[in-house]
Amino acid sequence: MIKVTAIGLACVLLAVQLKQVKPEYSSYITLAAGILIFAFTLSKLEVITDTINQIQSYIAVDSAHMGILIKMIGITYLAEFACNICRDAGCSSIAGQIEIFAKLSIMGLSLPVILALLDTVTNFWQ
């Protein structure tokens, strides 16, 4: 966490300084910092995957549903990253469109899980 914080703060300070001289370089530094921090985030993905697999071993959950959960988490993080970059570049309308698309994608992915839940509840009541 200290590394990520240091990288983030250093890039922000550099971007603020360059924004006065060359605004386009400020955007590039922001993008590079975001990608670098995202790479650190991906290194933590293994821990999350192991934990999800451990949860799956405790309770009977279809592996397809866990895959859907991981995809939903991925969509959320990617959309947040892309939206922040767009907002930093002054393109709020594109950021809003990315958010809408991400929400619809998550909704589409969640439908099989919701149907399985409804099927389980229906079987429980019968």
PDB file of C-alpha atoms in Angstrom:
ATOM      1  CA  MET A   1       0.000   0.000   0.000  1.00  0.00           C
ATOM      2  CA  ILE A   2       2.865   2.346   0.726  1.00  0.00           C
ATOM      3  CA  LYS A   3       4.319   1.797  -2.764  1.00  0.00           C
ATOM      4  CA  VAL A   4       1.009   2.505  -4.450  1.00  0.00           C
ATOM      5  CA  THR A   5       0.445   5.607  -2.348  1.00  0.00           C
ATOM      6  CA  ALA A   6       3.949   6.890  -3.092  1.00  0.00           C
ATOM      7  CA  ILE A   7       3.547   6.277  -6.828  1.00  0.00           C
ATOM      8  CA  GLY A   8       0.153   7.966  -6.820  1.00  0.00           C
ATOM      9  CA  LEU A   9       1.305  11.028  -4.931  1.00  0.00           C
ATOM     10  CA  ALA A  10       4.482  11.403  -7.009  1.00  0.00           C
ATOM     11  CA  CYS A  11       2.515  11.189 -10.245  1.00  0.00           C
ATOM     12  CA  VAL A  12      -0.090  13.653  -9.026  1.00  0.00           C
ATOM     13  CA  LEU A  13       2.587  16.171  -8.051  1.00  0.00           C
ATOM     14  CA  LEU A  14       4.332  15.721 -11.380  1.00  0.00           C
ATOM     15  CA  ALA A  15       1.066  15.978 -13.299  1.00  0.00           C
ATOM     16  CA  VAL A  16       0.087  19.165 -11.489  1.00  0.00           C
ATOM     17  CA  GLN A  17       3.462  20.726 -12.312  1.00  0.00           C
ATOM     18  CA  LEU A  18       3.282  19.715 -15.970  1.00  0.00           C
ATOM     19  CA  LYS A  19      -0.352  20.777 -16.329  1.00  0.00           C
ATOM     20  CA  GLN A  20       0.746  24.408 -16.326  1.00  0.00           C
ATOM     21  CA  VAL A  21       3.400  23.860 -19.009  1.00  0.00           C
ATOM     22  CA  LYS A  22       2.113  20.983 -21.153  1.00  0.00           C
ATOM     23  CA  PRO A  23      -1.420  19.836 -20.265  1.00  0.00           C
ATOM     24  CA  GLU A  24      -1.257  16.793 -22.560  1.00  0.00           C
ATOM     25  CA  TYR A  25       1.730  15.412 -20.645  1.00  0.00           C
ATOM     26  CA  SER A  26      -0.266  15.688 -17.464  1.00  0.00           C
ATOM     27  CA  SER A  27      -2.884  13.360 -18.962  1.00  0.00           C
ATOM     28  CA  TYR A  28      -0.213  10.890 -20.053  1.00  0.00           C
ATOM     29  CA  ILE A  29       1.317  10.819 -16.579  1.00  0.00           C
ATOM     30  CA  THR A  30      -2.110  10.277 -15.044  1.00  0.00           C
ATOM     31  CA  LEU A  31      -2.785   7.413 -17.436  1.00  0.00           C
ATOM     32  CA  ALA A  32       0.618   5.840 -16.790  1.00  0.00           C
ATOM     33  CA  ALA A  33       0.133   6.104 -13.032  1.00  0.00           C
ATOM     34  CA  GLY A  34      -3.288   4.520 -13.322  1.00  0.00           C
ATOM     35  CA  ILE A  35      -1.944   1.624 -15.349  1.00  0.00           C
ATOM     36  CA  LEU A  36       0.933   1.102 -12.926  1.00  0.00           C
ATOM     37  CA  ILE A  37      -1.363   1.120  -9.900  1.00  0.00           C
ATOM     38  CA  PHE A  38      -3.764  -1.196 -11.750  1.00  0.00           C
ATOM     39  CA  ALA A  39      -0.855  -3.633 -12.265  1.00  0.00           C
ATOM     40  CA  PHE A  40      -0.314  -3.647  -8.490  1.00  0.00           C
ATOM     41  CA  THR A  41      -4.034  -4.322  -8.111  1.00  0.00           C
ATOM     42  CA  LEU A  42      -3.826  -7.309 -10.431  1.00  0.00           C
ATOM     43  CA  SER A  43      -1.134  -8.824  -8.222  1.00  0.00           C
ATOM     44  CA  LYS A  44      -3.697  -8.955  -5.408  1.00  0.00           C
ATOM     45  CA  LEU A  45      -6.156 -10.805  -7.625  1.00  0.00           C
ATOM     46  CA  GLU A  46      -4.565 -14.154  -6.798  1.00  0.00           C
ATOM     47  CA  VAL A  47      -5.383 -13.709  -3.112  1.00  0.00           C
ATOM     48  CA  ILE A  48      -8.985 -12.883  -3.956  1.00  0.00           C
ATOM     49  CA  THR A  49      -9.275 -15.867  -6.290  1.00  0.00           C
ATOM     50  CA  ASP A  50      -7.868 -18.219  -3.642  1.00  0.00           C
ATOM     51  CA  THR A  51     -10.325 -16.892  -1.067  1.00  0.00           C
ATOM     52  CA  ILE A  52     -13.260 -17.317  -3.448  1.00  0.00           C
ATOM     53  CA  ASN A  53     -12.150 -20.895  -4.146  1.00  0.00           C
ATOM     54  CA  GLN A  54     -11.945 -21.542  -0.407  1.00  0.00           C
ATOM     55  CA  ILE A  55     -15.470 -20.179   0.082  1.00  0.00           C
ATOM     56  CA  GLN A  56     -16.615 -22.386  -2.777  1.00  0.00           C
ATOM     57  CA  SER A  57     -15.160 -25.454  -1.033  1.00  0.00           C
ATOM     58  CA  TYR A  58     -17.136 -24.666   2.152  1.00  0.00           C
ATOM     59  CA  ILE A  59     -20.505 -24.279   0.475  1.00  0.00           C
ATOM     60  CA  ALA A  60     -21.940 -25.892  -2.618  1.00  0.00           C
ATOM     61  CA  VAL A  61     -21.812 -23.098  -5.162  1.00  0.00           C
ATOM     62  CA  ASP A  62     -21.681 -23.680  -8.881  1.00  0.00           C
ATOM     63  CA  SER A  63     -18.269 -22.747 -10.261  1.00  0.00           C
ATOM     64  CA  ALA A  64     -19.977 -20.893 -13.110  1.00  0.00           C
ATOM     65  CA  HIS A  65     -21.536 -18.544 -10.562  1.00  0.00           C
ATOM     66  CA  MET A  66     -18.151 -17.834  -9.029  1.00  0.00           C
ATOM     67  CA  GLY A  67     -16.781 -17.103 -12.487  1.00  0.00           C
ATOM     68  CA  ILE A  68     -19.621 -14.658 -13.026  1.00  0.00           C
ATOM     69  CA  LEU A  69     -18.820 -12.997  -9.695  1.00  0.00           C
ATOM     70  CA  ILE A  70     -15.175 -12.533 -10.694  1.00  0.00           C
ATOM     71  CA  LYS A  71     -16.222 -11.101 -14.068  1.00  0.00           C
ATOM     72  CA  MET A  72     -18.561  -8.661 -12.350  1.00  0.00           C
ATOM     73  CA  ILE A  73     -15.774  -7.496 -10.040  1.00  0.00           C
ATOM     74  CA  GLY A  74     -13.473  -7.086 -13.049  1.00  0.00           C
ATOM     75  CA  ILE A  75     -16.040  -5.047 -14.949  1.00  0.00           C
ATOM     76  CA  THR A  76     -16.535  -2.821 -11.924  1.00  0.00           C
ATOM     77  CA  TYR A  77     -12.837  -2.083 -11.486  1.00  0.00           C
ATOM     78  CA  LEU A  78     -12.151  -1.565 -15.192  1.00  0.00           C
ATOM     79  CA  ALA A  79     -15.123   0.741 -15.583  1.00  0.00           C
ATOM     80  CA  GLU A  80     -14.120   2.780 -12.534  1.00  0.00           C
ATOM     81  CA  PHE A  81     -10.563   3.081 -13.862  1.00  0.00           C
ATOM     82  CA  ALA A  82     -11.704   4.134 -17.333  1.00  0.00           C
ATOM     83  CA  CYS A  83     -14.259   6.604 -15.950  1.00  0.00           C
ATOM     84  CA  ASN A  84     -11.699   8.274 -13.724  1.00  0.00           C
ATOM     85  CA  ILE A  85      -9.288   8.649 -16.635  1.00  0.00           C
ATOM     86  CA  CYS A  86     -12.055  10.119 -18.787  1.00  0.00           C
ATOM     87  CA  ARG A  87     -13.099  12.572 -16.080  1.00  0.00           C
ATOM     88  CA  ASP A  88      -9.488  13.653 -15.541  1.00  0.00           C
ATOM     89  CA  ALA A  89      -9.233  14.336 -19.265  1.00  0.00           C
ATOM     90  CA  GLY A  90     -12.432  16.433 -19.128  1.00  0.00           C
ATOM     91  CA  CYS A  91     -14.677  13.926 -20.900  1.00  0.00           C
ATOM     92  CA  SER A  92     -17.429  13.429 -18.341  1.00  0.00           C
ATOM     93  CA  SER A  93     -19.994  12.429 -20.948  1.00  0.00           C
ATOM     94  CA  ILE A  94     -17.858   9.506 -22.114  1.00  0.00           C
ATOM     95  CA  ALA A  95     -17.296   8.513 -18.475  1.00  0.00           C
ATOM     96  CA  GLY A  96     -21.052   8.463 -17.961  1.00  0.00           C
ATOM     97  CA  GLN A  97     -21.546   6.258 -21.007  1.00  0.00           C
ATOM     98  CA  ILE A  98     -18.891   3.831 -19.770  1.00  0.00           C
ATOM     99  CA  GLU A  99     -20.665   3.675 -16.395  1.00  0.00           C
ATOM    100  CA  ILE A 100     -24.008   2.927 -18.034  1.00  0.00           C
ATOM    101  CA  PHE A 101     -22.480   0.214 -20.210  1.00  0.00           C
ATOM    102  CA  ALA A 102     -20.743  -1.345 -17.193  1.00  0.00           C
ATOM    103  CA  LYS A 103     -23.974  -1.368 -15.185  1.00  0.00           C
ATOM    104  CA  LEU A 104     -25.858  -2.996 -18.034  1.00  0.00           C
ATOM    105  CA  SER A 105     -23.065  -5.545 -18.492  1.00  0.00           C
ATOM    106  CA  ILE A 106     -23.175  -6.434 -14.803  1.00  0.00           C
ATOM    107  CA  MET A 107     -26.953  -6.715 -14.949  1.00  0.00           C
ATOM    108  CA  GLY A 108     -26.700  -9.034 -17.942  1.00  0.00           C
ATOM    109  CA  LEU A 109     -24.104 -11.181 -16.208  1.00  0.00           C
ATOM    110  CA  SER A 110     -26.127 -11.397 -13.015  1.00  0.00           C
ATOM    111  CA  LEU A 111     -29.306 -12.726 -14.632  1.00  0.00           C
ATOM    112  CA  PRO A 112     -28.270 -16.419 -14.548  1.00  0.00           C
ATOM    113  CA  VAL A 113     -27.366 -16.079 -10.870  1.00  0.00           C
ATOM    114  CA  ILE A 114     -30.705 -14.431 -10.097  1.00  0.00           C
ATOM    115  CA  LEU A 115     -32.535 -17.195 -11.973  1.00  0.00           C
ATOM    116  CA  ALA A 116     -30.628 -19.856 -10.022  1.00  0.00           C
ATOM    117  CA  LEU A 117     -31.503 -18.085  -6.778  1.00  0.00           C
ATOM    118  CA  LEU A 118     -35.179 -17.934  -7.725  1.00  0.00           C
ATOM    119  CA  ASP A 119     -35.082 -21.612  -8.686  1.00  0.00           C
ATOM    120  CA  THR A 120     -33.555 -22.477  -5.303  1.00  0.00           C
ATOM    121  CA  VAL A 121     -36.160 -20.458  -3.426  1.00  0.00           C
ATOM    122  CA  THR A 122     -38.957 -22.025  -5.448  1.00  0.00           C
ATOM    123  CA  ASN A 123     -37.644 -25.542  -4.756  1.00  0.00           C
ATOM    124  CA  PHE A 124     -37.308 -24.698  -1.062  1.00  0.00           C
ATOM    125  CA  TRP A 125     -40.967 -23.653  -0.798  1.00  0.00           C
ATOM    126  CA  GLN A 126     -42.218 -26.819  -2.513  1.00  0.00           C
TER     127      GLN A 126
END
